Amino acid sequence: MTATGAWLFWPAALLPAAAWALVVMFFRDPPRQAEGDGFLAPADGKVVDVTPVGADGRLRTEGTRIGIFMSLLDCHVNRSPCAAAVAAIEHHDGGYLDARRPEASQANESATILLTHTRGGRQFQVVVRQIAGLVARRIVTDLRVGQQLAAGQRIGMIKFGSRVEVLLPAELIGRIGVQVGQTVRAGRTVLVHPPGQEAPS
């Protein structure tokens, strides 16, 4: 092999290895340990939205929506924010706007997971939404109606990033533990501390 051929061979040989490494990184599923009691992040990424919501068709009461943007480099596995039973799974057709844009929450294709969470002898509805984006258009929801979930349990993924939201009713919110711009980890970072268990400020 000539010197020129050798220079051309090594980059060509490294490309498949680099591509394989990226695929392994995209679909990694590391074990996670919660950093405290409370409602956990459903996805790795950056918090892009902490917004009060009214009694819409999903939450049915006033509460707060926390949106997390997943980049191509984030772990793509989504996890349950709390112990709960799966009440319903709904698919919604839509577009593929950049998931960082606020309007993507309503405009993009999505899967809505309705969870029934029991606390203090009462049942509350918690909503998790997997939202497609400009690049990530493959939503996977590995659940069935009636399934019992542990906090932090795997519920699916959005292949190659995008956006995941969790909607919590006001009665479950003692203190919000994250802010816009903060990096969070699925099944590890506590997004919301419930009443009576607020972390010290």
Tab-separated table of C-alpha atoms in Angstrom:
chain	number	residue	atom	x	y	z
A	1	MET	CA	0.000	0.000	0.000
A	2	THR	CA	1.342	3.403	-0.932
A	3	ALA	CA	1.669	6.231	1.569
A	4	THR	CA	-1.267	7.997	-0.082
A	5	GLY	CA	-3.356	4.839	0.097
A	6	ALA	CA	-2.578	4.441	3.779
A	7	TRP	CA	-3.714	7.999	4.512
A	8	LEU	CA	-6.999	7.276	2.731
A	9	PHE	CA	-7.484	3.863	4.358
A	10	TRP	CA	-7.455	4.901	8.016
A	11	PRO	CA	-10.190	7.570	7.829
A	12	ALA	CA	-12.363	5.184	5.819
A	13	ALA	CA	-11.805	2.432	8.380
A	14	LEU	CA	-12.589	4.718	11.299
A	15	LEU	CA	-15.903	5.988	9.929
A	16	PRO	CA	-17.871	2.749	10.587
A	17	ALA	CA	-16.392	2.537	14.085
A	18	ALA	CA	-17.365	6.142	14.792
A	19	ALA	CA	-20.886	5.534	13.474
A	20	TRP	CA	-21.234	2.437	15.668
A	21	ALA	CA	-20.005	4.349	18.711
A	22	LEU	CA	-22.630	7.032	18.086
A	23	VAL	CA	-25.406	4.429	17.815
A	24	VAL	CA	-24.288	2.814	21.084
A	25	MET	CA	-24.251	6.246	22.741
A	26	PHE	CA	-27.718	7.136	21.395
A	27	PHE	CA	-29.328	3.938	22.696
A	28	ARG	CA	-27.484	3.535	25.996
A	29	ASP	CA	-29.622	2.730	29.017
A	30	PRO	CA	-27.541	3.388	32.154
A	31	PRO	CA	-28.843	2.445	35.621
A	32	ARG	CA	-30.153	5.419	37.556
A	33	GLN	CA	-30.593	6.124	41.264
A	34	ALA	CA	-32.979	8.904	42.311
A	35	GLU	CA	-31.330	11.849	44.098
A	36	GLY	CA	-34.269	12.166	46.495
A	37	ASP	CA	-37.978	11.576	47.011
A	38	GLY	CA	-40.232	13.388	44.595
A	39	PHE	CA	-41.256	13.471	40.962
A	40	LEU	CA	-38.340	12.555	38.730
A	41	ALA	CA	-37.231	13.822	35.349
A	42	PRO	CA	-38.695	11.614	32.588
A	43	ALA	CA	-35.816	12.376	30.205
A	44	ASP	CA	-32.193	13.442	30.012
A	45	GLY	CA	-31.661	16.940	28.664
A	46	LYS	CA	-32.162	20.607	29.375
A	47	VAL	CA	-35.237	22.163	30.989
A	48	VAL	CA	-36.774	24.518	28.424
A	49	ASP	CA	-40.189	25.121	29.939
A	50	VAL	CA	-41.650	25.499	33.449
A	51	THR	CA	-45.157	26.806	32.882
A	52	PRO	CA	-48.409	26.913	34.887
A	53	VAL	CA	-51.263	25.238	33.015
A	54	GLY	CA	-55.016	25.361	33.356
A	55	ALA	CA	-57.490	22.526	33.443
A	56	ASP	CA	-56.961	21.348	29.872
A	57	GLY	CA	-58.071	18.049	28.381
A	58	ARG	CA	-55.041	16.189	29.698
A	59	LEU	CA	-54.450	17.248	33.282
A	60	ARG	CA	-58.083	18.203	34.055
A	61	THR	CA	-56.957	20.572	36.798
A	62	GLU	CA	-54.548	23.438	37.328
A	63	GLY	CA	-50.919	22.464	37.548
A	64	THR	CA	-47.455	22.907	36.065
A	65	ARG	CA	-45.837	21.667	32.859
A	66	ILE	CA	-42.095	21.003	32.783
A	67	GLY	CA	-40.581	20.493	29.331
A	68	ILE	CA	-37.187	18.874	28.690
A	69	PHE	CA	-35.320	19.120	25.380
A	70	MET	CA	-33.260	16.047	24.493
A	71	SER	CA	-30.310	16.680	22.189
A	72	LEU	CA	-28.706	14.128	19.889
A	73	LEU	CA	-26.056	13.500	22.545
A	74	ASP	CA	-28.457	12.817	25.423
A	75	CYS	CA	-29.565	9.351	26.514
A	76	HIS	CA	-32.864	8.742	24.694
A	77	VAL	CA	-34.526	6.438	27.231
A	78	ASN	CA	-37.625	7.915	28.885
A	79	ARG	CA	-38.631	7.002	32.440
A	80	SER	CA	-41.689	7.283	34.658
A	81	PRO	CA	-41.606	10.333	36.968
A	82	CYS	CA	-43.328	8.437	39.782
A	83	ALA	CA	-44.893	5.180	40.896
A	84	ALA	CA	-48.155	4.939	38.994
A	85	ALA	CA	-50.561	2.855	36.931
A	86	VAL	CA	-50.889	3.451	33.195
A	87	ALA	CA	-54.434	4.749	32.644
A	88	ALA	CA	-54.269	5.520	28.912
A	89	ILE	CA	-51.886	5.971	25.994
A	90	GLU	CA	-52.874	8.364	23.206
A	91	HIS	CA	-51.125	9.064	19.907
A	92	HIS	CA	-51.543	12.467	18.280
A	93	ASP	CA	-50.601	13.206	14.677
A	94	GLY	CA	-48.813	16.471	13.999
A	95	GLY	CA	-45.852	18.232	12.474
A	96	TYR	CA	-42.121	18.208	13.170
A	97	LEU	CA	-41.113	21.662	14.358
A	98	ASP	CA	-37.878	22.192	16.263
A	99	ALA	CA	-38.757	20.755	19.690
A	100	ARG	CA	-37.153	23.747	21.444
A	101	ARG	CA	-39.871	26.039	20.096
A	102	PRO	CA	-42.784	26.569	22.537
A	103	GLU	CA	-45.397	25.879	19.855
A	104	ALA	CA	-43.920	22.420	19.211
A	105	SER	CA	-45.659	21.202	22.372
A	106	GLN	CA	-49.046	21.435	20.680
A	107	ALA	CA	-48.147	21.303	16.982
A	108	ASN	CA	-45.884	18.253	16.780
A	109	GLU	CA	-46.649	14.555	16.628
A	110	SER	CA	-46.739	13.149	20.144
A	111	ALA	CA	-47.681	10.321	22.470
A	112	THR	CA	-49.535	11.207	25.668
A	113	ILE	CA	-49.278	8.834	28.624
A	114	LEU	CA	-51.880	9.282	31.365
A	115	LEU	CA	-50.726	7.946	34.722
A	116	THR	CA	-52.693	7.397	37.927
A	117	HIS	CA	-50.512	8.217	40.932
A	118	THR	CA	-51.635	7.423	44.486
A	119	ARG	CA	-50.448	9.637	47.349
A	120	GLY	CA	-51.943	10.015	50.798
A	121	GLY	CA	-54.766	7.635	49.937
A	122	ARG	CA	-55.874	9.780	46.993
A	123	GLN	CA	-55.459	9.284	43.268
A	124	PHE	CA	-54.041	11.977	40.997
A	125	GLN	CA	-53.519	12.146	37.268
A	126	VAL	CA	-49.966	12.754	36.051
A	127	VAL	CA	-49.269	13.252	32.349
A	128	VAL	CA	-46.112	12.438	30.394
A	129	ARG	CA	-45.857	13.552	26.767
A	130	GLN	CA	-43.279	12.297	24.267
A	131	ILE	CA	-43.015	14.869	21.468
A	132	ALA	CA	-41.338	14.370	18.092
A	133	GLY	CA	-39.038	17.041	16.682
A	134	LEU	CA	-37.267	18.282	13.599
A	135	VAL	CA	-34.852	15.327	13.505
A	136	ALA	CA	-36.329	12.856	15.996
A	137	ARG	CA	-39.509	11.455	14.469
A	138	ARG	CA	-39.674	7.976	15.988
A	139	ILE	CA	-41.560	7.747	19.282
A	140	VAL	CA	-41.464	4.422	21.133
A	141	THR	CA	-43.828	3.816	24.076
A	142	ASP	CA	-43.155	0.469	25.800
A	143	LEU	CA	-46.294	0.375	27.943
A	144	ARG	CA	-49.725	-1.199	28.215
A	145	VAL	CA	-52.856	0.138	29.900
A	146	GLY	CA	-53.103	-1.123	33.473
A	147	GLN	CA	-49.360	-1.638	33.841
A	148	GLN	CA	-47.911	-0.734	37.234
A	149	LEU	CA	-44.788	1.417	37.090
A	150	ALA	CA	-42.096	2.143	39.635
A	151	ALA	CA	-40.581	5.612	39.848
A	152	GLY	CA	-37.784	5.831	37.303
A	153	GLN	CA	-38.901	2.753	35.365
A	154	ARG	CA	-38.261	2.783	31.622
A	155	ILE	CA	-41.358	3.713	29.595
A	156	GLY	CA	-39.934	4.154	26.087
A	157	MET	CA	-37.734	6.472	24.058
A	158	ILE	CA	-37.671	9.097	21.339
A	159	LYS	CA	-34.987	8.042	18.900
A	160	PHE	CA	-32.353	10.743	18.357
A	161	GLY	CA	-33.640	13.261	20.864
A	162	SER	CA	-36.563	15.738	20.948
A	163	ARG	CA	-38.838	16.804	23.840
A	164	VAL	CA	-40.536	15.181	26.826
A	165	GLU	CA	-42.987	16.940	29.129
A	166	VAL	CA	-44.448	16.064	32.504
A	167	LEU	CA	-47.632	17.739	33.767
A	168	LEU	CA	-48.362	17.648	37.492
A	169	PRO	CA	-51.486	18.863	39.319
A	170	ALA	CA	-50.993	21.745	41.747
A	171	GLU	CA	-51.956	19.552	44.715
A	172	LEU	CA	-48.850	17.414	44.161
A	173	ILE	CA	-46.445	20.348	43.992
A	174	GLY	CA	-44.727	21.476	47.172
A	175	ARG	CA	-41.712	23.042	45.495
A	176	ILE	CA	-40.336	22.967	41.969
A	177	GLY	CA	-36.714	21.876	42.169
A	178	VAL	CA	-35.478	22.860	38.704
A	179	GLN	CA	-35.366	25.938	36.514
A	180	VAL	CA	-35.166	26.707	32.800
A	181	GLY	CA	-31.686	26.022	31.455
A	182	GLN	CA	-30.859	23.354	34.024
A	183	THR	CA	-29.542	19.961	32.886
A	184	VAL	CA	-31.479	16.982	34.272
A	185	ARG	CA	-31.151	13.189	34.189
A	186	ALA	CA	-34.058	10.774	33.723
A	187	GLY	CA	-34.906	8.734	36.808
A	188	ARG	CA	-32.376	10.692	38.863
A	189	THR	CA	-33.086	14.435	39.029
A	190	VAL	CA	-36.036	15.451	41.221
A	191	LEU	CA	-38.147	17.941	39.266
A	192	VAL	CA	-40.789	18.528	41.926
A	193	HIS	CA	-40.833	17.969	45.687
A	194	PRO	CA	-44.325	17.014	46.928
A	195	PRO	CA	-46.054	18.898	49.763
A	196	GLY	CA	-44.492	18.125	53.122
A	197	GLN	CA	-41.254	16.949	51.527
A	198	GLU	CA	-39.910	20.206	50.143
A	199	ALA	CA	-36.134	20.325	49.986
A	200	PRO	CA	-34.506	23.144	51.962
A	201	SER	CA	-33.957	26.306	49.936
